[in-house]
CSV table of C-alpha atoms and ligand atoms in Angstrom, one decimal:
chain,number,residue,atom,x,y,z
B,247,MET,CA,-1.5,7.4,-18.6
B,248,SER,CA,-4.2,6.9,-21.1
B,249,HIS,CA,-7.9,7.3,-20.2
B,250,ASN,CA,-9.2,3.8,-21.3
B,251,THR,CA,-12.7,2.8,-20.2
B,252,VAL,CA,-12.6,-0.7,-18.8
B,253,ARG,CA,-16.2,-2.4,-19.2
B,254,LEU,CA,-17.3,-5.4,-17.1
B,255,LYS,CA,-20.2,-7.6,-16.8
B,256,LYS,CA,-21.5,-9.8,-14.2
B,257,ALA,CA,-19.5,-13.1,-13.9
B,258,THR,CA,-21.1,-16.4,-14.5
B,259,ARG,CA,-18.0,-18.1,-13.2
B,260,LEU,CA,-14.9,-17.7,-11.2
B,261,ARG,CA,-12.6,-20.3,-10.5
B,262,GLY,CA,-9.2,-21.4,-10.7
B,263,GLU,CA,-5.6,-20.8,-9.3
B,264,MET,CA,-3.5,-17.6,-9.3
B,265,THR,CA,-0.7,-15.8,-7.9
B,266,VAL,CA,-0.8,-12.0,-7.3
B,267,PRO,CA,1.9,-9.6,-7.8
B,268,GLY,CA,4.8,-8.9,-5.4
B,269,ASP,CA,3.8,-6.8,-2.2
B,270,LYS,CA,4.0,-3.1,-3.2
B,271,SER,CA,5.1,-1.8,0.4
B,272,ILE,CA,7.9,-4.5,0.6
B,273,SER,CA,8.9,-3.7,-3.1
B,274,HIS,CA,9.5,-0.2,-2.5
B,275,ARG,CA,11.5,-0.8,0.7
B,276,ALA,CA,13.7,-3.2,-1.2
B,277,VAL,CA,14.9,-0.7,-3.6
B,278,MET,CA,15.3,2.2,-0.9
B,279,PHE,CA,17.3,0.0,1.6
B,280,GLY,CA,19.1,-1.7,-1.2
B,281,SER,CA,20.3,1.8,-2.3
B,282,LEU,CA,21.5,2.6,1.1
B,283,ALA,CA,23.5,-0.6,1.5
B,284,GLU,CA,26.8,-1.5,0.8
B,285,GLY,CA,27.0,-4.1,-2.0
B,286,THR,CA,24.3,-5.5,-4.2
B,287,THR,CA,20.8,-6.3,-3.3
B,288,GLU,CA,18.9,-8.9,-5.5
B,289,VAL,CA,15.2,-8.7,-5.3
B,290,THR,CA,12.7,-11.2,-6.7
B,291,ASN,CA,8.9,-11.0,-7.5
B,292,PHE,CA,9.4,-7.4,-7.2
B,293,LEU,CA,6.3,-5.5,-8.0
B,294,GLN,CA,6.7,-4.1,-11.6
B,295,GLY,CA,3.9,-1.4,-10.8
B,296,ALA,CA,4.0,2.4,-11.5
B,297,ASP,CA,4.4,3.1,-7.9
B,298,CYS,CA,7.7,1.1,-7.4
B,299,LEU,CA,9.0,1.9,-10.9
B,300,SER,CA,8.6,5.7,-9.6
B,301,THR,CA,10.8,4.7,-6.5
B,302,ILE,CA,13.5,3.0,-9.0
B,303,ASP,CA,13.5,6.2,-11.1
B,304,CYS,CA,14.0,8.6,-8.1
B,305,PHE,CA,17.0,6.4,-6.7
B,306,ARG,CA,18.4,6.3,-10.1
B,307,ARG,CA,18.4,10.1,-10.1
B,308,LEU,CA,20.0,9.9,-6.8
B,309,GLY,CA,23.0,8.0,-8.5
B,310,ILE,CA,22.4,4.5,-7.8
B,311,GLU,CA,22.7,2.0,-10.5
B,312,ILE,CA,19.7,-0.4,-10.7
B,313,GLU,CA,19.1,-3.2,-13.2
B,314,ASN,CA,15.6,-4.0,-13.9
B,315,THR,CA,15.1,-7.5,-15.6
B,316,PRO,CA,11.7,-9.6,-15.5
B,317,GLU,CA,13.4,-12.1,-13.3
B,318,ARG,CA,15.0,-9.9,-10.8
B,319,ILE,CA,16.3,-6.4,-9.7
B,320,LEU,CA,19.8,-5.7,-8.9
B,321,ILE,CA,20.4,-2.7,-6.9
B,322,HIS,CA,24.1,-1.5,-6.7
B,323,GLY,CA,24.0,0.2,-3.4
B,324,ARG,CA,26.5,2.9,-2.3
B,325,GLY,CA,26.1,2.9,1.6
B,326,LEU,CA,24.1,5.3,3.7
B,327,HIS,CA,26.3,8.3,2.6
B,328,GLY,CA,26.4,7.3,-1.1
B,329,LEU,CA,23.7,9.3,-2.6
B,330,SER,CA,24.4,12.0,-5.0
B,331,ALA,CA,22.6,15.3,-5.7
B,332,PRO,CA,20.1,14.7,-8.7
B,333,ALA,CA,20.1,17.0,-11.7
B,334,SER,CA,16.3,17.5,-11.5
B,335,VAL,CA,13.2,17.4,-9.5
B,336,LEU,CA,12.4,13.9,-8.3
B,337,ASP,CA,9.1,12.4,-9.5
B,338,ALA,CA,7.1,10.1,-7.1
B,339,GLY,CA,4.2,9.6,-9.6
B,340,ASN,CA,1.0,8.4,-7.7
B,341,SER,CA,3.1,6.9,-4.9
B,342,GLY,CA,2.5,8.2,-1.2
B,343,THR,CA,5.2,5.6,-0.1
B,344,THR,CA,7.9,7.0,-2.4
B,345,THR,CA,6.9,10.6,-1.3
B,346,ARG,CA,7.0,10.1,2.4
B,347,LEU,CA,9.8,7.5,2.8
B,348,LEU,CA,12.1,9.1,0.6
B,349,SER,CA,11.5,12.5,2.2
B,350,GLY,CA,12.9,11.0,5.5
B,351,ILE,CA,16.0,10.1,3.6
B,352,LEU,CA,16.4,13.3,1.7
B,353,ALA,CA,16.2,15.2,4.9
B,354,ALA,CA,19.6,13.9,5.8
B,355,GLN,CA,21.4,14.2,2.7
B,356,PRO,CA,24.3,16.9,2.0
B,357,PHE,CA,22.4,18.6,-1.0
B,358,ALA,CA,19.0,19.9,-1.7
B,359,THR,CA,16.0,18.3,-3.6
B,360,THR,CA,12.6,18.9,-4.8
B,361,LEU,CA,10.2,16.0,-4.6
B,362,THR,CA,7.1,16.1,-6.5
B,363,GLY,CA,4.3,13.8,-7.9
B,364,ASP,CA,0.9,13.6,-9.9
B,365,ALA,CA,-2.1,15.5,-9.3
B,366,SER,CA,-3.3,13.0,-6.6
B,367,ILE,CA,0.1,13.3,-4.7
B,368,GLN,CA,-0.3,17.0,-4.7
B,369,ARG,CA,-3.5,16.7,-3.0
B,370,ARG,CA,-2.3,14.7,-0.3
B,371,PRO,CA,-1.3,15.7,3.3
B,372,MET,CA,2.6,16.1,4.0
B,373,ARG,CA,2.3,17.9,7.1
B,374,ARG,CA,2.4,14.5,8.9
B,375,ILE,CA,6.0,14.2,7.9
B,376,ILE,CA,6.8,17.8,7.7
B,377,GLU,CA,6.4,18.1,11.2
B,378,PRO,CA,8.2,15.1,12.8
B,379,LEU,CA,11.2,15.6,10.4
B,380,SER,CA,11.3,19.6,11.3
B,381,LEU,CA,11.5,18.5,15.0
B,382,MET,CA,14.6,16.3,14.0
B,383,GLY,CA,16.1,19.4,12.7
B,384,ALA,CA,15.1,18.9,9.0
B,385,GLU,CA,14.5,21.8,6.6
B,386,ILE,CA,11.3,20.7,4.6
B,387,ALA,CA,8.9,22.9,3.1
B,388,SER,CA,5.9,22.7,0.9
B,389,VAL,CA,6.8,24.7,-2.1
B,390,ASN,CA,3.0,26.0,-2.7
B,391,GLY,CA,2.7,26.6,1.1
B,392,ASN,CA,-0.4,24.0,1.1
B,393,ASP,CA,1.5,21.2,3.2
B,394,CYS,CA,1.3,19.2,0.0
B,395,ALA,CA,4.0,18.3,-2.5
B,396,PRO,CA,6.1,19.7,-4.2
B,397,LEU,CA,8.2,19.4,-1.4
B,398,ARG,CA,11.7,21.3,-1.1
B,399,ILE,CA,14.0,19.6,1.0
B,400,VAL,CA,17.3,20.8,2.3
B,401,GLY,CA,19.5,18.1,3.8
B,402,LYS,CA,20.6,19.1,7.5
B,403,PRO,CA,22.2,17.2,10.3
B,404,LEU,CA,19.5,15.6,12.4
B,405,HIS,CA,18.5,14.8,16.0
B,406,GLY,CA,17.1,11.6,17.2
B,407,ILE,CA,13.7,12.2,18.7
B,408,HIS,CA,10.9,10.2,20.3
B,409,TYR,CA,7.8,11.0,18.4
B,410,HIS,CA,4.3,10.3,19.6
B,411,SER,CA,2.5,10.0,16.2
B,412,PRO,CA,-1.1,11.2,16.2
B,413,ILE,CA,-1.8,8.6,13.4
B,414,ALA,CA,-1.0,4.9,12.9
B,415,SER,CA,0.8,5.4,9.7
B,416,ALA,CA,3.6,3.3,8.2
B,417,GLN,CA,4.7,6.1,6.1
B,418,VAL,CA,5.0,8.4,8.8
B,419,LYS,CA,6.8,5.9,11.0
B,420,SER,CA,9.2,4.9,8.1
B,421,SER,CA,9.8,8.2,7.1
B,422,ILE,CA,11.0,9.1,10.7
B,423,LEU,CA,13.0,6.0,11.3
B,424,LEU,CA,14.8,6.4,7.9
B,425,ALA,CA,15.8,10.0,8.9
B,426,GLY,CA,16.8,8.3,12.2
B,427,LEU,CA,19.5,6.5,10.6
B,428,TYR,CA,21.2,9.7,10.2
B,429,ALA,CA,20.5,11.1,13.5
B,430,ASP,CA,22.8,11.9,16.3
B,431,GLY,CA,21.1,9.6,18.7
B,432,LYS,CA,18.2,6.9,19.0
B,433,THR,CA,14.9,7.8,17.2
B,434,THR,CA,11.7,6.2,18.4
B,435,VAL,CA,8.3,6.4,16.9
B,436,THR,CA,5.2,5.4,19.1
B,437,GLU,CA,1.9,5.0,17.2
B,438,PRO,CA,-1.6,5.0,18.5
B,439,ALA,CA,-2.0,1.5,17.1
B,440,LEU,CA,0.6,-0.7,15.3
B,441,SER,CA,0.8,0.0,11.4
B,442,ARG,CA,2.6,-2.1,8.9
B,443,ASN,CA,6.0,-3.3,10.1
B,444,HIS,CA,7.8,-4.0,6.9
B,445,THR,CA,10.4,-1.4,7.5
B,446,GLU,CA,11.2,-2.7,11.0
B,447,ILE,CA,11.7,-6.3,9.7
B,448,MET,CA,13.5,-5.4,6.4
B,449,LEU,CA,16.0,-2.6,8.1
B,450,ASN,CA,17.0,-5.5,10.5
B,451,HIS,CA,17.6,-8.0,7.7
B,452,PHE,CA,20.1,-5.5,6.0
B,453,GLY,CA,22.0,-5.0,9.2
B,454,ALA,CA,20.2,-2.2,11.1
B,455,ARG,CA,19.2,-2.3,14.8
B,456,VAL,CA,15.5,-1.6,15.1
B,457,VAL,CA,13.8,-2.8,18.3
B,458,SER,CA,10.0,-3.0,18.3
B,459,GLU,CA,8.0,-2.8,21.6
B,460,GLY,CA,4.3,-2.7,21.4
B,461,THR,CA,3.4,0.2,19.3
B,462,SER,CA,6.9,1.7,19.5
B,463,ALA,CA,9.9,1.1,17.1
B,464,THR,CA,13.2,2.5,18.0
B,465,VAL,CA,16.3,2.8,15.6
B,466,GLU,CA,19.9,3.3,16.3
B,467,PRO,CA,21.8,5.6,14.0
B,468,ASP,CA,24.6,5.0,11.6
B,469,PRO,CA,24.5,1.3,10.9
B,470,VAL,CA,26.4,-0.3,8.1
B,471,LEU,CA,23.9,-1.6,5.9
B,472,HIS,CA,24.6,-4.7,3.6
B,473,GLY,CA,23.2,-5.7,0.4
B,474,ARG,CA,20.7,-8.6,0.7
B,475,LYS,CA,18.5,-11.0,-1.0
B,476,VAL,CA,15.0,-10.0,-0.7
B,477,VAL,CA,12.2,-12.4,-2.1
B,478,VAL,CA,8.9,-10.2,-2.1
B,479,PRO,CA,5.7,-12.1,-1.0
B,480,GLY,CA,2.6,-11.6,-3.0
B,481,ASP,CA,0.6,-8.6,-2.1
B,482,ILE,CA,-2.3,-9.2,0.3
B,483,SER,CA,-3.8,-5.9,-0.8
B,484,SER,CA,-3.9,-7.1,-4.4
B,485,ALA,CA,-5.0,-10.5,-3.2
B,486,ALA,CA,-7.9,-8.6,-1.4
B,487,PHE,CA,-9.8,-8.1,-4.7
B,488,PHE,CA,-9.8,-11.9,-5.4
B,489,ILE,CA,-10.7,-12.8,-1.8
B,490,ALA,CA,-13.7,-10.7,-2.0
B,491,ALA,CA,-14.5,-11.7,-5.4
B,492,GLY,CA,-14.2,-15.3,-4.5
B,493,LEU,CA,-16.3,-14.7,-1.3
B,494,ILE,CA,-19.3,-12.8,-3.4
B,495,VAL,CA,-19.6,-14.3,-6.8
B,496,PRO,CA,-22.2,-17.6,-6.6
B,497,GLY,CA,-20.0,-20.8,-7.0
B,498,ALA,CA,-16.6,-19.2,-6.9
B,499,GLU,CA,-13.4,-21.0,-5.9
B,500,ILE,CA,-10.2,-19.4,-5.9
B,501,LEU,CA,-6.8,-20.5,-5.0
B,502,ILE,CA,-4.4,-17.7,-4.6
B,503,ARG,CA,-0.7,-18.7,-3.8
B,504,ASN,CA,1.9,-17.1,-1.8
B,505,VAL,CA,0.1,-14.4,-0.2
B,506,GLY,CA,2.1,-12.2,2.4
B,507,ILE,CA,0.0,-12.6,5.7
B,508,ASN,CA,2.1,-10.4,8.2
B,509,PRO,CA,-0.3,-9.7,10.9
B,510,THR,CA,0.1,-6.0,10.6
B,511,ARG,CA,-1.5,-6.4,7.0
B,512,SER,CA,-4.0,-9.4,7.2
B,513,GLY,CA,-7.0,-7.6,8.9
B,514,ILE,CA,-9.1,-8.4,5.8
B,515,LEU,CA,-8.7,-12.3,6.7
B,516,LYS,CA,-10.0,-11.7,10.1
B,517,VAL,CA,-12.8,-9.6,8.9
B,518,ALA,CA,-13.7,-12.2,6.3
B,519,GLU,CA,-13.8,-15.0,8.9
B,520,ALA,CA,-16.1,-12.8,11.2
B,521,MET,CA,-18.4,-12.1,8.2
B,522,GLY,CA,-18.7,-16.0,7.7
B,523,GLY,CA,-16.3,-16.1,4.9
B,524,ASP,CA,-14.9,-19.6,3.9
B,525,ILE,CA,-11.0,-19.2,3.6
B,526,THR,CA,-8.7,-22.0,4.3
B,527,TYR,CA,-4.8,-21.3,4.8
B,528,LEU,CA,-2.6,-23.8,3.1
B,529,ASN,CA,1.2,-23.9,3.2
B,530,VAL,CA,1.8,-21.4,5.7
B,531,ARG,CA,5.3,-20.3,5.8
B,532,ARG,CA,6.8,-18.3,8.7
B,533,ASP,CA,10.3,-17.4,8.2
B,534,GLY,CA,10.8,-13.5,7.6
B,535,GLU,CA,7.5,-12.2,6.2
B,536,PRO,CA,5.0,-14.9,6.6
B,537,THR,CA,3.2,-16.2,3.6
B,538,ALA,CA,0.3,-18.8,2.8
B,539,ASP,CA,-1.8,-20.1,-0.1
B,540,LEU,CA,-5.3,-18.8,0.4
B,541,LEU,CA,-8.4,-21.2,-0.9
B,542,VAL,CA,-11.5,-18.9,-1.1
B,543,LYS,CA,-15.0,-20.2,-1.7
B,544,HIS,CA,-18.1,-18.4,-2.1
B,545,SER,CA,-20.0,-17.6,1.3
B,546,ALA,CA,-22.9,-16.3,2.8
B,547,LEU,CA,-21.7,-13.1,4.5
B,548,ARG,CA,-23.2,-11.2,7.3
B,549,GLY,CA,-22.4,-7.7,8.5
B,550,VAL,CA,-19.8,-6.9,11.2
B,551,THR,CA,-18.5,-3.8,13.1
B,552,ILE,CA,-14.7,-2.8,12.1
B,553,GLU,CA,-13.0,-0.4,14.2
B,554,GLY,CA,-10.1,0.4,16.5
B,555,LYS,CA,-6.6,-1.4,16.4
B,556,ILE,CA,-7.6,-3.6,13.3
B,557,ILE,CA,-8.1,-0.6,11.1
B,558,PRO,CA,-4.4,0.1,10.2
B,559,THR,CA,-4.1,-3.9,9.3
B,560,LEU,CA,-6.7,-3.6,6.6
B,561,ILE,CA,-6.7,0.1,5.7
B,562,ASP,CA,-6.2,-0.3,2.0
B,563,GLU,CA,-8.8,-3.0,1.8
B,564,LEU,CA,-11.5,-1.1,3.2
B,565,PRO,CA,-12.9,-0.3,-0.1
B,566,VAL,CA,-13.3,-3.8,-1.3
B,567,ILE,CA,-14.5,-4.8,2.0
B,568,ASN,CA,-17.3,-2.3,1.4
B,569,ILE,CA,-18.4,-4.5,-1.5
B,570,MET,CA,-18.4,-7.5,0.6
B,571,ALA,CA,-20.6,-5.6,3.2
B,572,ALA,CA,-22.8,-4.8,0.5
B,573,CYS,CA,-23.4,-8.5,-0.4
B,574,ALA,CA,-23.8,-9.3,3.5
B,575,GLU,CA,-26.8,-10.0,5.4
B,576,GLY,CA,-27.2,-7.1,7.8
B,577,THR,CA,-25.3,-3.9,8.6
B,578,THR,CA,-21.8,-3.3,8.4
B,579,VAL,CA,-20.2,-0.4,10.4
B,580,VAL,CA,-16.6,0.9,9.7
B,581,ARG,CA,-15.2,3.3,12.3
B,582,ASP,CA,-11.8,5.0,13.1
B,583,ALA,CA,-10.9,5.0,9.7
B,584,ALA,CA,-10.9,9.0,8.8
B,585,ASP,CA,-7.4,8.4,7.3
B,586,LEU,CA,-9.5,6.9,4.1
B,587,ARG,CA,-9.9,10.5,3.3
B,588,ALA,CA,-6.2,11.1,2.8
B,589,LYS,CA,-5.4,8.4,0.4
B,590,GLU,CA,-5.0,8.2,-3.4
B,591,SER,CA,-8.5,9.6,-3.3
B,592,ASN,CA,-11.2,10.4,-0.7
B,593,ARG,CA,-12.0,6.8,0.0
B,594,ILE,CA,-15.0,7.5,2.0
B,595,ASP,CA,-16.7,10.0,-0.4
B,596,VAL,CA,-15.8,8.2,-3.5
B,597,MET,CA,-17.2,4.7,-2.2
B,598,ALA,CA,-20.2,6.4,-0.9
B,599,ARG,CA,-20.8,8.0,-4.3
B,600,TYR,CA,-20.4,5.0,-6.5
B,601,LEU,CA,-21.7,2.2,-4.3
B,602,SER,CA,-25.0,4.0,-4.0
B,603,ALA,CA,-25.0,4.8,-7.8
B,604,MET,CA,-25.0,0.8,-8.2
B,605,GLY,CA,-27.9,0.7,-5.8
B,606,GLY,CA,-26.0,0.0,-2.6
B,607,ASP,CA,-27.1,1.3,0.8
B,608,ILE,CA,-24.1,3.2,2.2
B,609,THR,CA,-23.8,6.2,4.5
B,610,PRO,CA,-20.6,8.0,4.8
B,611,THR,CA,-19.5,9.1,8.2
B,612,GLN,CA,-16.6,11.5,9.3
B,613,ASP,CA,-14.4,8.4,10.1
B,614,GLY,CA,-16.1,5.6,8.0
B,615,MET,CA,-19.3,4.2,6.6
B,616,ILE,CA,-22.2,2.4,7.4
B,617,ILE,CA,-23.4,-0.2,4.9
B,618,ASN,CA,-26.7,-2.2,4.8
B,619,GLY,CA,-26.3,-5.2,2.8
B,620,GLY,CA,-28.3,-7.2,0.7
B,621,ARG,CA,-29.5,-4.7,-2.0
B,622,PRO,CA,-29.0,-5.8,-5.8
B,623,LEU,CA,-26.4,-3.8,-7.4
B,624,HIS,CA,-26.6,-2.7,-10.9
B,625,GLY,CA,-23.9,-1.4,-13.4
B,626,THR,CA,-22.8,2.2,-13.6
B,627,ALA,CA,-20.0,4.5,-14.7
B,628,VAL,CA,-17.2,5.0,-12.3
B,629,ASP,CA,-14.5,7.5,-12.3
B,630,PRO,CA,-11.7,6.1,-9.8
B,631,HIS,CA,-10.4,9.6,-9.2
B,632,MET,CA,-6.6,8.4,-10.0
B,633,ASP,CA,-7.0,5.7,-7.1
B,634,HIS,CA,-6.1,2.4,-8.4
B,635,ARG,CA,-7.9,0.5,-5.5
B,636,ILE,CA,-11.3,2.3,-6.4
B,637,ALA,CA,-10.9,1.0,-10.0
B,638,MET,CA,-10.4,-2.6,-8.6
B,639,THR,CA,-13.0,-2.5,-6.0
B,640,PHE,CA,-15.8,-1.6,-8.6
B,641,ALA,CA,-14.3,-4.1,-10.8
B,642,VAL,CA,-15.2,-6.5,-8.4
B,643,ALA,CA,-18.7,-4.9,-7.8
B,644,ALA,CA,-19.3,-5.4,-11.4
B,645,LEU,CA,-18.9,-9.2,-10.9
B,646,ILE,CA,-22.3,-9.3,-9.3
B,647,ALA,CA,-24.0,-6.2,-10.8
B,648,ASP,CA,-26.8,-6.4,-13.3
B,649,GLY,CA,-25.8,-4.6,-16.6
B,650,GLU,CA,-22.4,-3.0,-17.5
B,651,THR,CA,-20.0,-1.3,-15.1
B,652,ALA,CA,-17.7,1.3,-17.1
B,653,ILE,CA,-14.5,2.1,-15.2
B,654,THR,CA,-13.1,5.4,-16.7
B,655,ASP,CA,-9.2,5.4,-16.5
B,656,GLY,CA,-9.4,1.8,-15.8
B,657,GLU,CA,-5.8,1.7,-16.6
B,658,ILE,CA,-5.0,3.4,-13.1
B,659,VAL,CA,-4.7,-0.1,-11.9
B,660,THR,CA,-1.1,-0.4,-13.3
B,661,VAL,CA,-0.2,1.5,-10.2
B,662,SER,CA,-0.2,-1.6,-8.1
B,663,TYR,CA,-1.4,-4.6,-10.4
B,664,PRO,CA,-0.9,-4.2,-14.2
B,665,ASP,CA,-2.3,-7.6,-15.0
B,666,PHE,CA,-5.4,-7.2,-12.8
B,667,TYR,CA,-8.2,-7.2,-15.5
B,668,GLU,CA,-6.6,-10.0,-17.4
B,669,GLU,CA,-6.2,-12.0,-14.3
B,670,LEU,CA,-10.1,-11.4,-13.5
B,671,ALA,CA,-11.1,-12.3,-17.2
B,672,ARG,CA,-8.8,-15.5,-17.1
B,673,LEU,CA,-10.8,-16.6,-13.9
B,674,SER,CA,-14.2,-15.9,-15.3
B,675,ARG,CA,-13.7,-17.8,-18.5
J,1593,S3P,C1,2.0,2.1,3.1
J,1593,S3P,C2,1.2,2.5,4.2
J,1593,S3P,C3,0.0,2.9,4.2
J,1593,S3P,C4,-0.9,2.4,2.9
J,1593,S3P,C5,-0.1,2.6,1.8
J,1593,S3P,C6,1.5,1.8,1.9
J,1593,S3P,C7,3.4,1.8,3.3
J,1593,S3P,O1,0.0,4.2,4.3
J,1593,S3P,O2,-2.1,2.9,2.8
J,1593,S3P,O3,-0.7,2.1,0.4
J,1593,S3P,O4,4.1,1.1,2.3
J,1593,S3P,O5,4.1,2.1,4.1
J,1593,S3P,P1,-0.3,5.0,5.7
J,1593,S3P,O6,1.1,5.0,6.3
J,1593,S3P,O7,-0.5,6.5,4.9
J,1593,S3P,O8,-1.4,4.7,6.2
């Protein structure tokens, strides 16, 4: 990836209609489950972001034929036991979802693999999957002995377990459930709070039996998965940047079409409402993964407390919610979000550093941050620390800041939103 600096100025206008790219979590899963299914899976509105392309690359190396055209992805699945040993190391790039979900699948294969990724991935914690997969009988080790990737995974026969996860993480839950497809009995994951449930919904769509009850999900082993059509909704985590921008830029009005509003993902909408944000839901559709068009208007926001069970439903949106908080009247407190430190960057420290550099009043805490809103922001240079969402968050802050905001390595946004700056420019014209 090149290291282009993206320069942004205050917006004098922000209006129009848009769609956002396909959901990243759902796009990953469509490729993975399609590869493990019998027959062809057709995916439309697939996210052509670097992360999901990493997943495609890994499955191609595992012997799956995948056709990628702008209109659709065709995955020629070979069934649960159809993967073959790759000739080289598998590279997940910047993608935690690829690394953790694929590890669960690889743990059960009749061959050994090495799975690695970029510098950000090689710093992210993998003990959270090594531990439960090892309890199932997997042989999985951190090559450098630091509990991070590269991971060496030697496939083994697995046992069903009931795992009480210490963290609400869909990547951990999904890794275990996918390993559970190959186990000798049922596998259950119980979380402290419900994380995104796309794995449960989509595995059932492909013909597996996954039962959800409260914060537990149970999968039965050895299903026959069948190739399916998957229509990927727009990614609410990408829409989040335009939701925030629409709320904070004076005079803004944006209609964002076809956004996924699965309740395990849409915490930002609840928080925006509690802050006084004017968002109207139009064309709500509730079959499968629910979607809506969102009409967002500039609003006077007020500070709120964000804590507890809502956190996993907006974890990826917290950086840009910080910018909403910086524009709000009063204080916003974020608690119970220590996992922000384990994302593509340490999002608590990185937000504190650059939001204060812009003139914001933010105090980092062990598990969140405290933001006193209403301070005027001014442009600064931001290093996104290999984190696409940090780059987009400060592009949104730039819209209300005096002077110029310069985002070094601005191209990191291609991980989840290749046309992000073009869309922002189009709506600001
Ligand atoms: C994801 C789960 C979340 C989220 C990530 C995508 C997924 O991570 O932050 O962007 O697709 O399952 P955790 O499971 O680590 O919370």
